[in-house]
Amino acid sequence: MGITANVKHVTDDMAPEDACARYAAVRTLSLELAVPLSDADATAQSMPDASPAKWHLAHTSWFFETFVLRDHVQGYRAFDERWAFLFNSYYEAEGAFHPRGRRGMLTRPTLAEVLSYREHVDDAIVAAMPLIVERCPDLLELGLNHEQQHQELLLTDLKHLFFQNPIGPAAWPCTHFGKARHYGSEIAWHAGRTGPVDIGATNEDFAFDCEGPVHRHYLLPHALADRPITNAEWCSFIADNGYATPSLWLSDGWAWVRKEAITAPLYWRRSVDGWENFTLAGWHPVDPSEPVTHISLYEADAFAAWAGARLPTEQEWESAARTHNPYLGIQLDRAGAVHPLFVPGTEGLSSMFGNVWEWTGSAYRPYPGYRAPAGAVGEYNGKFMSGQFVLKGGSCATPRGHVRASYRNFFYPHQRWQFTGLRLAKDL
Amino acid sequence: MGITANVKHVTDDMAPEDACARYAAVRTLSLELAVPLSDADATAQSMPDASPAKWHLAHTSWFFETFVLRDHVQGYRAFDERWAFLFNSYYEAEGAFHPRGRRGMLTRPTLAEVLSYREHVDDAIVAAMPLIVERCPDLLELGLNHEQQHQELLLTDLKHLFFQNPIGPAAWPCTHFGKARHYGSEIAWHAGRTGPVDIGATNEDFAFDCEGPVHRHYLLPHALADRPITNAEWCSFIADNGYATPSLWLSDGWAWVRKEAITAPLYWRRSVDGWENFTLAGWHPVDPSEPVTHISLYEADAFAAWAGARLPTEQEWESAARTHNPYLGIQLDRAGAVHPLFVPGTEGLSSMFGNVWEWTGSAYRPYPGYRAPAGAVGEYNGKFMSGQFVLKGGSCATPRGHVRASYRNFFYPHQRWQFTGLRLAKDL
Amino acid sequence: MGITANVKHVTDDMAPEDACARYAAVRTLSLELAVPLSDADATAQSMPDASPAKWHLAHTSWFFETFVLRDHVQGYRAFDERWAFLFNSYYEAEGAFHPRGRRGMLTRPTLAEVLSYREHVDDAIVAAMPLIVERCPDLLELGLNHEQQHQELLLTDLKHLFFQNPIGPAAWPCTHFGKARHYGSEIAWHAGRTGPVDIGATNEDFAFDCEGPVHRHYLLPHALADRPITNAEWCSFIADNGYATPSLWLSDGWAWVRKEAITAPLYWRRSVDGWENFTLAGWHPVDPSEPVTHISLYEADAFAAWAGARLPTEQEWESAARTHNPYLGIQLDRAGAVHPLFVPGTEGLSSMFGNVWEWTGSAYRPYPGYRAPAGAVGEYNGKFMSGQFVLKGGSCATPRGHVRASYRNFFYPHQRWQFTGLRLAKDL
Amino acid sequence: MGITANVKHVTDDMAPEDACARYAAVRTLSLELAVPLSDADATAQSMPDASPAKWHLAHTSWFFETFVLRDHVQGYRAFDERWAFLFNSYYEAEGAFHPRGRRGMLTRPTLAEVLSYREHVDDAIVAAMPLIVERCPDLLELGLNHEQQHQELLLTDLKHLFFQNPIGPAAWPCTHFGKARHYGSEIAWHAGRTGPVDIGATNEDFAFDCEGPVHRHYLLPHALADRPITNAEWCSFIADNGYATPSLWLSDGWAWVRKEAITAPLYWRRSVDGWENFTLAGWHPVDPSEPVTHISLYEADAFAAWAGARLPTEQEWESAARTHNPYLGIQLDRAGAVHPLFVPGTEGLSSMFGNVWEWTGSAYRPYPGYRAPAGAVGEYNGKFMSGQFVLKGGSCATPRGHVRASYRNFFYPHQRWQFTGLRLAKDL
């Protein structure tokens, strides 16, 4: 489909200088995200689910160092042999690793040393690019997409960290608060396709292993809402006692609501003037026109029940998104205080890409015919296929060019520190 | 399909005396299961997931008392108003209830008092049967199927309780240990249907809400193993370091294995003479010919990975089972030490019903078009549709006549105190 | 001192028939306490700190079986070799034992079997009494005092168990509710001795090892309150926000109050008519004239701070109690719903023995010169000498004849399921 | 006693310039300790018991700002009103405070901002010194002693943090490793005083409230070891299965050993060449001649039991220490990798001050007649008087001039990240 044409992924017929340009573009954005961070900001870990910014910067480099340079570039010398233990995330096949929940203890190496590590790796990649493009372009491209994922995590982890601080630091100013355009109060419903459709990524362009293989799926009559749910609508749910009505909730969700005393999306607090939410630009009033974000699958599901609707399946969503351009929408272009925003919708479904990740009702399980790749990179996706749900469409923190219709993001149903939101669906 | 004809479910055109006969048959089995139990055996709770036998006996009666007698039989007087708080399991719509994990604290009412409660309810049901058949036959039938589910739970919970006791009590003797017929070492593969199939229960006969609605599903080329995995095969997995090889495991499963120090199925222990397993007839040597049981989804999935196969989807399983008679196989007919056993297989798939519940790779989620019923009974299934996996086919502890091809049992992926096993599948 | 003359402890110059009489008197009371208990009541365990009644009945018999019969009576045959594992409490020197928190899982042996075990042990003890009196009278006497401690625990553990039941069962009726005589509102202060005093038990009569050796201690000028604190006074503390005023509390106590959401003594609840408390005779209104009970050391300490006083030291208490008769007061004589009660005070200090255990401000540590006895019985007291506080004087649940001035009971500062109360002290 | 003459505490007859000199001397040492720390090193928190270095630097300044400047210096303007919430440790009377376990989340304010805060406070203190010396010299002196306590904590917390890092960073080089003089293998015993002694601090010089009032205590015949236990002796305890012999341990200690899998002092690990320990100068071989350190009270008590001895009481220790000069010994003089070291002993007791804090067998409870001061500073010591044990004598990380014979340090029996060791005692 022509709509994906403006990102050129690295392949074996790409000119090395073009590969270098793509590599540099991705790697540079990571550095830009780190600019406002102190050494301490880049080191602290707010919860086991989150990682320090410094760790993201190092881990993404370790990925290139290990799977590209060590495995495919003869003579490469590791920056520091001890760092593999520190910056391997979860690849059991690569040996022991530092426990995830203790990443915040790594005050050394310093941020400056990690930046030197990045330079070391970058220099080696660039020098070996002709050879890399020839031998393992897919691993380089995987590393770049991997880095983009960590760019989004760096932002959401940083937001979570700053939220812990009673002083409420801002990483960047935000220019677009208050610019959301108000939608009409009514959702418009758009019928999707019915009958057998092909779902999943083909091999024509880069995609993660879990997006394929492409396979036949049977869609039943259904419709999708034209847009995500807004903060205004979420406030109605709160006002109608949504968080205190057990009949709306999944059983696990209700246990979670009670145990954690949940009464609003993450990052919301009441002030004398109404709800405020914490952003990467600090505390700001909740804008009723924006799409609601930082909600769990449990909350999304309860809202849908309250609204007399349901969540879309991942196949319904993907089928509808096929005709949308994944490079448009509110996505991450450069460092700054990312935040969802409604922009004027087109006719039909709006905001399918960017803004907020949309929870689907689909458990994250392998597609028919899926096999994890051999070797350590086989641990990338497959082993996470239990207990999690699929999210679609990318968010305001997703680097532009990273997401596509077949993209399957996944989180546990209680997690909500990502830019998560929802779009309703219903049976027809 | 004619194969389901030998159980007559209660419907509004059934003669009251026939309804009384079915009611009595189901209710009597519960009493038989309680015969070998002391008051203490019937009261203790071994873990929050399990319930005391006494509680099962009372809760199933409360179900009839509440949803049939209280709601539909004018003038019925509750046996004891305070007991609703004690014996409501999880129906939020029915008000507050005793915390699940504290059911073992209810040393009063005694087992004798609970048995009186059952008589009280039984007398009222039988007396009102003509009216019940007319007004709410579906609720009576739901209550009977509900009681059958608790009969199976009573057995598995009792097994778990007795296992806690170093003395290893036996509830019943077992007559069939050692009678398993050895299968050939090779699994035979049987191709399933490909293309669109109808999945789920129709409204023609009793089924739980979650089994419907019937809907179109697209099956891809695949095959199922002719039989479940045996203890002999499981021992090979253990011997090949299956429990210590992270690449075989789902990430959540690997975390579980390490945290819980899992090295064998539940109820297994090593003796000087080899593996023993705990049964409702006490400790016995593991019979290599029997189907393996008391394994988690995590273990089933790891075994499948080790075997170069995968778990079947629930749709593949259901499609294959449609032509099998669900009333045959190793199922529960009367009180006794239930245990899986291989019997001579027919050509084709054997042991689809009974013996062990078979884990599928399908997350327990609503079928397309599913809506939970209105009222408290709407909490029966729908609210559990997150985080669990579907199991199919019933077990040696499932009352005969209870299960069918569309039946969807569900448990969390770490749970294994049910009679759970696995059958392999593969893509073609 | 003559005041201890009415209990004759077993010694090597006692006639065997007198030893049998004392043995029978103690052992019989345990049986009487079990009369109202069902098999289930006797089996359930409400928390790791508490034990099932059946376990108390068996463990005390195991103590005699092991340390008297096995070690000193040739030819004795154990009732069941497997039971040592079940009914050893914590004697590491005696080998492995069933985990304390899982005692409620032992539905077998049944209560009836445990009673047979008691008979077996009793028969053997009585038959061997001449030999026992000669060889190990101290171990027999230790076993009897040990059994008396478990009689008190059986009652407090049973109370805790029945409290878990929303139905609030009563074990016995209570005859003395409402008979407490009202005290004047003012506490009268009585100066204690100043200067060096001898503290601890001499070897003249039975005492636990931790009560000695007798040693010199220097008392500073102080006074004790004439009586324990009452429920009326405790209600004033509550009304004055005592539970919400951090400055009154020890730091650990304040953390405990907030974490556990403590707002009243254990077993208290508010009804529309005011405070009620749970007793072994079920729920009853709190009587303002009774001594307050079921409070932790943290609460006792906070109350004392609120009252501008402090807790007595164990030496101040013991010094004052030396002239009191430990066989008088509200103590346990026969099975029934024990509960504290104020009786008319004498001049001077009243209620020093019986009614409620009085928290002291003394940590439970070894007396100067203390050495634990050799062998397994050396684990009786010494190893518990960290983290606990000393209580003095016995309670309404202490078998009469068991306690004395030098007696040191001990519990952790947060524990309050015993009949614990407090008497104030102050510096002069 | 003249031996304390070389520290002049701030009193109302001190010249302001002398007070400024003392103030500067203490405050400057804190800054020196922070020199090798990166912003991240100063921000991370390794466990709830420990605090970030930055937090220590800020909290000690908050103490002066609040209790001296705010309360006694008219016109003082707080550096930042929001910081009181961040840097109040536990003074409930001062209002809400940031949760102790989340101090590592405070990446802002930065280390540089905290250093500015210190300057702001220092300038205000110095400017107001004449007035402070006149009005509240005791609070200034308290603040200085408070800062010295935090200097020791800063070092021990930093050590704990660096220990978490697999890279094992060194904060400073260490000059005295390997310089310990070997002691003879035999302990020499020195009899202490017997009979009534006066214990506790008089009011003549600065002391913490918990060190008084001075009071009479009766000592029984006893002896103290001439020196602390060495690493060589500790290795014998390990080799003799000390960590696996339950009879040596307090019950709580044995539970701790098993739950935490303790087999050696904190910071020890086995290498192919034998034991190594982590220091503020990184990993180094364990020197057999050094006093053992980083042991819990449980370990100290078990060692004493193994050695056939016991821990001294705090009164025995204090009585013996009265004639020793508290300004001598291995203590903290300037920033560097502090570590215990044996220096040539004098006749009699050696190493009473400095080197390692010596666990006593005394629970940390109030002295007779103790009353906490009024106001927030009354929370300094009194509220911690439950569950902890007293340690005496200071360590290599205690600023010289801070400790004295009456000084009572206190920690929970399982804690061992301080420089804790033991000296044996025995009854005579």
Tab-separated table of C-alpha atoms in Angstrom, chain C residues 224-420:
chain	number	residue	atom	x	y	z
C	224	LEU	CA	1.736	2.032	90.742
C	225	ALA	CA	-1.959	2.607	90.075
C	226	ASP	CA	-4.274	0.745	92.420
C	227	ARG	CA	-6.070	-0.998	89.557
C	228	PRO	CA	-6.054	-1.669	85.823
C	229	ILE	CA	-7.474	0.808	83.329
C	230	THR	CA	-11.192	0.364	82.610
C	231	ASN	CA	-13.226	0.351	79.435
C	232	ALA	CA	-14.685	3.683	80.505
C	233	GLU	CA	-11.218	5.200	80.627
C	234	TRP	CA	-10.356	3.609	77.293
C	235	CYS	CA	-13.435	5.207	75.748
C	236	SER	CA	-12.152	8.581	76.922
C	237	PHE	CA	-8.885	7.893	75.150
C	238	ILE	CA	-10.789	7.065	71.975
C	239	ALA	CA	-13.012	10.111	72.343
C	240	ASP	CA	-9.938	12.305	72.764
C	241	ASN	CA	-8.621	11.057	69.396
C	242	GLY	CA	-6.013	8.869	71.002
C	243	TYR	CA	-5.825	6.593	67.986
C	244	ALA	CA	-5.283	9.562	65.677
C	245	THR	CA	-2.651	11.496	67.621
C	246	PRO	CA	0.827	10.452	66.486
C	247	SER	CA	2.654	12.194	69.320
C	248	LEU	CA	1.265	9.629	71.783
C	249	TRP	CA	2.636	6.624	69.956
C	250	LEU	CA	5.839	4.764	69.612
C	251	SER	CA	6.987	5.018	66.012
C	252	ASP	CA	6.437	1.304	65.349
C	253	GLY	CA	3.054	1.585	67.028
C	254	TRP	CA	1.981	4.477	64.873
C	255	ALA	CA	2.991	2.589	61.734
C	256	TRP	CA	0.942	-0.364	63.001
C	257	VAL	CA	-2.122	1.758	63.763
C	258	ARG	CA	-2.118	3.252	60.297
C	259	LYS	CA	-1.354	0.069	58.389
C	260	GLU	CA	-3.941	-2.004	60.237
C	261	ALA	CA	-6.449	0.860	60.546
C	262	ILE	CA	-6.738	0.292	64.299
C	263	THR	CA	-9.320	2.405	66.115
C	264	ALA	CA	-10.310	0.330	69.144
C	265	PRO	CA	-9.260	-2.772	71.089
C	266	LEU	CA	-9.498	-6.080	69.296
C	267	TYR	CA	-13.010	-7.548	69.380
C	268	TRP	CA	-14.719	-4.165	69.668
C	269	ARG	CA	-17.268	-2.928	67.135
C	270	ARG	CA	-19.643	-0.016	67.120
C	271	SER	CA	-23.349	-0.701	67.075
C	272	VAL	CA	-26.164	1.797	67.102
C	273	ASP	CA	-26.242	1.403	70.880
C	274	GLY	CA	-22.535	1.961	71.375
C	275	TRP	CA	-19.526	-0.309	71.585
C	276	GLU	CA	-19.937	-4.060	71.670
C	277	ASN	CA	-17.246	-6.620	72.232
C	278	PHE	CA	-16.938	-10.211	71.209
C	279	THR	CA	-16.568	-12.747	74.017
C	280	LEU	CA	-16.536	-16.500	74.348
C	281	ALA	CA	-20.244	-16.043	75.035
C	282	GLY	CA	-20.784	-14.123	71.784
C	283	TRP	CA	-21.342	-10.388	71.233
C	284	HIS	CA	-22.122	-8.230	74.273
C	285	PRO	CA	-22.131	-4.531	75.084
C	286	VAL	CA	-18.842	-3.179	76.400
C	287	ASP	CA	-19.165	-2.778	80.169
C	288	PRO	CA	-17.491	0.475	81.226
C	289	SER	CA	-16.603	-0.932	84.651
C	290	GLU	CA	-14.564	-3.858	83.379
C	291	PRO	CA	-10.842	-3.670	82.850
C	292	VAL	CA	-10.000	-3.009	79.228
C	293	THR	CA	-8.540	-6.023	77.482
C	294	HIS	CA	-7.238	-7.174	74.093
C	295	ILE	CA	-4.931	-4.245	73.637
C	296	SER	CA	-1.421	-4.290	72.237
C	297	LEU	CA	1.678	-2.973	73.970
C	298	TYR	CA	1.562	-0.125	71.487
C	299	GLU	CA	-1.915	0.827	72.602
C	300	ALA	CA	-1.045	0.426	76.272
C	301	ASP	CA	1.982	2.656	75.822
C	302	ALA	CA	0.017	5.290	73.914
C	303	PHE	CA	-2.679	5.315	76.580
C	304	ALA	CA	-0.073	5.781	79.293
C	305	ALA	CA	1.444	8.681	77.366
C	306	TRP	CA	-2.010	10.216	76.982
C	307	ALA	CA	-2.588	9.817	80.718
C	308	GLY	CA	0.731	11.473	81.567
C	309	ALA	CA	2.041	8.259	83.041
C	310	ARG	CA	4.015	5.248	81.897
C	311	LEU	CA	3.949	1.452	82.058
C	312	PRO	CA	5.512	-0.215	85.080
C	313	THR	CA	8.765	-2.093	84.698
C	314	GLU	CA	8.579	-5.795	85.330
C	315	GLN	CA	10.694	-5.350	88.442
C	316	GLU	CA	8.405	-2.670	89.885
C	317	TRP	CA	5.447	-4.935	89.261
C	318	GLU	CA	7.069	-8.032	90.708
C	319	SER	CA	8.271	-6.210	93.768
C	320	ALA	CA	4.761	-4.955	94.470
C	321	ALA	CA	3.141	-8.331	93.806
C	322	ARG	CA	5.277	-10.284	96.241
C	323	THR	CA	2.832	-9.740	99.088
C	324	HIS	CA	-0.249	-10.666	97.063
C	325	ASN	CA	-1.742	-14.134	96.951
C	326	PRO	CA	-1.446	-15.382	93.378
C	327	TYR	CA	-4.263	-17.892	93.865
C	328	LEU	CA	-6.875	-15.221	94.359
C	329	GLY	CA	-8.529	-13.133	91.700
C	330	ILE	CA	-10.447	-13.783	88.502
C	331	GLN	CA	-8.708	-16.839	87.087
C	332	LEU	CA	-9.676	-20.020	85.273
C	333	ASP	CA	-11.275	-22.700	87.434
C	334	ARG	CA	-13.440	-24.608	85.021
C	335	ALA	CA	-14.625	-24.487	81.407
C	336	GLY	CA	-16.786	-21.490	80.591
C	337	ALA	CA	-16.876	-18.117	78.909
C	338	VAL	CA	-13.964	-16.426	80.637
C	339	HIS	CA	-14.021	-12.647	80.735
C	340	PRO	CA	-12.416	-10.022	82.976
C	341	LEU	CA	-14.482	-8.616	85.861
C	342	PHE	CA	-13.803	-6.097	88.572
C	343	VAL	CA	-14.423	-7.364	92.062
C	344	PRO	CA	-14.386	-5.191	95.159
C	345	GLY	CA	-10.819	-4.088	95.732
C	346	THR	CA	-8.962	-4.345	98.938
C	347	GLU	CA	-7.061	-1.410	100.233
C	348	GLY	CA	-3.875	-0.968	98.271
C	349	LEU	CA	-3.258	-2.575	94.937
C	350	SER	CA	-6.152	-4.655	93.656
C	351	SER	CA	-6.426	-7.209	90.891
C	352	MET	CA	-2.709	-7.876	90.685
C	353	PHE	CA	-3.377	-11.496	89.836
C	354	GLY	CA	-5.963	-12.638	87.337
C	355	ASN	CA	-8.383	-10.561	85.227
C	356	VAL	CA	-5.957	-9.240	82.577
C	357	TRP	CA	-2.278	-9.716	81.825
C	358	GLU	CA	-0.622	-6.375	82.492
C	359	TRP	CA	1.817	-5.074	79.903
C	360	THR	CA	5.072	-3.856	81.379
C	361	GLY	CA	7.541	-1.555	79.711
C	362	SER	CA	10.231	-4.220	80.007
C	363	ALA	CA	11.590	-5.993	76.981
C	364	TYR	CA	11.698	-9.757	77.468
C	365	ARG	CA	15.404	-10.357	77.847
C	366	PRO	CA	17.403	-12.810	79.956
C	367	TYR	CA	17.931	-12.038	83.608
C	368	PRO	CA	21.561	-11.581	84.641
C	369	GLY	CA	23.129	-14.995	84.958
C	370	TYR	CA	20.426	-16.760	82.931
C	371	ARG	CA	21.426	-19.882	81.060
C	372	ALA	CA	18.973	-21.961	79.049
C	373	PRO	CA	18.802	-25.603	80.193
C	374	ALA	CA	20.537	-28.219	78.086
C	375	GLY	CA	18.608	-30.273	75.511
C	376	ALA	CA	15.378	-29.640	73.672
C	377	VAL	CA	13.580	-28.152	76.702
C	378	GLY	CA	16.230	-25.464	76.637
C	379	GLU	CA	14.253	-24.067	73.681
C	380	TYR	CA	11.257	-23.490	75.948
C	381	ASN	CA	11.930	-19.836	76.720
C	382	GLY	CA	15.415	-18.614	75.971
C	383	LYS	CA	15.202	-18.416	72.212
C	384	PHE	CA	12.242	-16.058	72.340
C	385	MET	CA	14.167	-13.301	74.112
C	386	SER	CA	14.105	-10.675	71.402
C	387	GLY	CA	11.437	-8.316	70.232
C	388	GLN	CA	8.869	-9.189	72.900
C	389	PHE	CA	7.641	-7.461	76.064
C	390	VAL	CA	6.934	-8.892	79.492
C	391	LEU	CA	3.408	-9.188	80.900
C	392	LYS	CA	2.635	-9.949	84.507
C	393	GLY	CA	-0.081	-11.300	86.761
C	394	GLY	CA	-2.163	-13.750	84.729
C	395	SER	CA	-5.671	-13.305	83.397
C	396	CYS	CA	-9.195	-14.617	83.668
C	397	ALA	CA	-8.076	-17.399	81.328
C	398	THR	CA	-5.028	-18.459	83.338
C	399	PRO	CA	-5.633	-21.701	85.224
C	400	ARG	CA	-5.698	-20.893	88.924
C	401	GLY	CA	-2.463	-21.988	90.548
C	402	HIS	CA	-0.368	-21.410	87.461
C	403	VAL	CA	0.864	-17.867	87.923
C	404	ARG	CA	3.103	-16.225	90.543
C	405	ALA	CA	4.847	-12.895	91.142
C	406	SER	CA	7.990	-13.909	89.291
C	407	TYR	CA	6.055	-15.256	86.285
C	408	ARG	CA	7.116	-13.665	82.986
C	409	ASN	CA	4.682	-13.923	80.132
C	410	PHE	CA	5.794	-12.401	76.817
C	411	PHE	CA	4.269	-11.313	73.520
C	412	TYR	CA	5.183	-9.111	70.602
C	413	PRO	CA	4.133	-5.497	70.976
C	414	HIS	CA	1.451	-5.700	68.273
C	415	GLN	CA	-0.218	-8.853	69.565
C	416	ARG	CA	-3.494	-8.525	71.375
C	417	TRP	CA	-5.512	-11.670	71.122
C	418	GLN	CA	-4.566	-12.599	74.683
C	419	PHE	CA	-6.433	-11.075	77.634
C	420	THR	CA	-4.030	-8.156	77.828
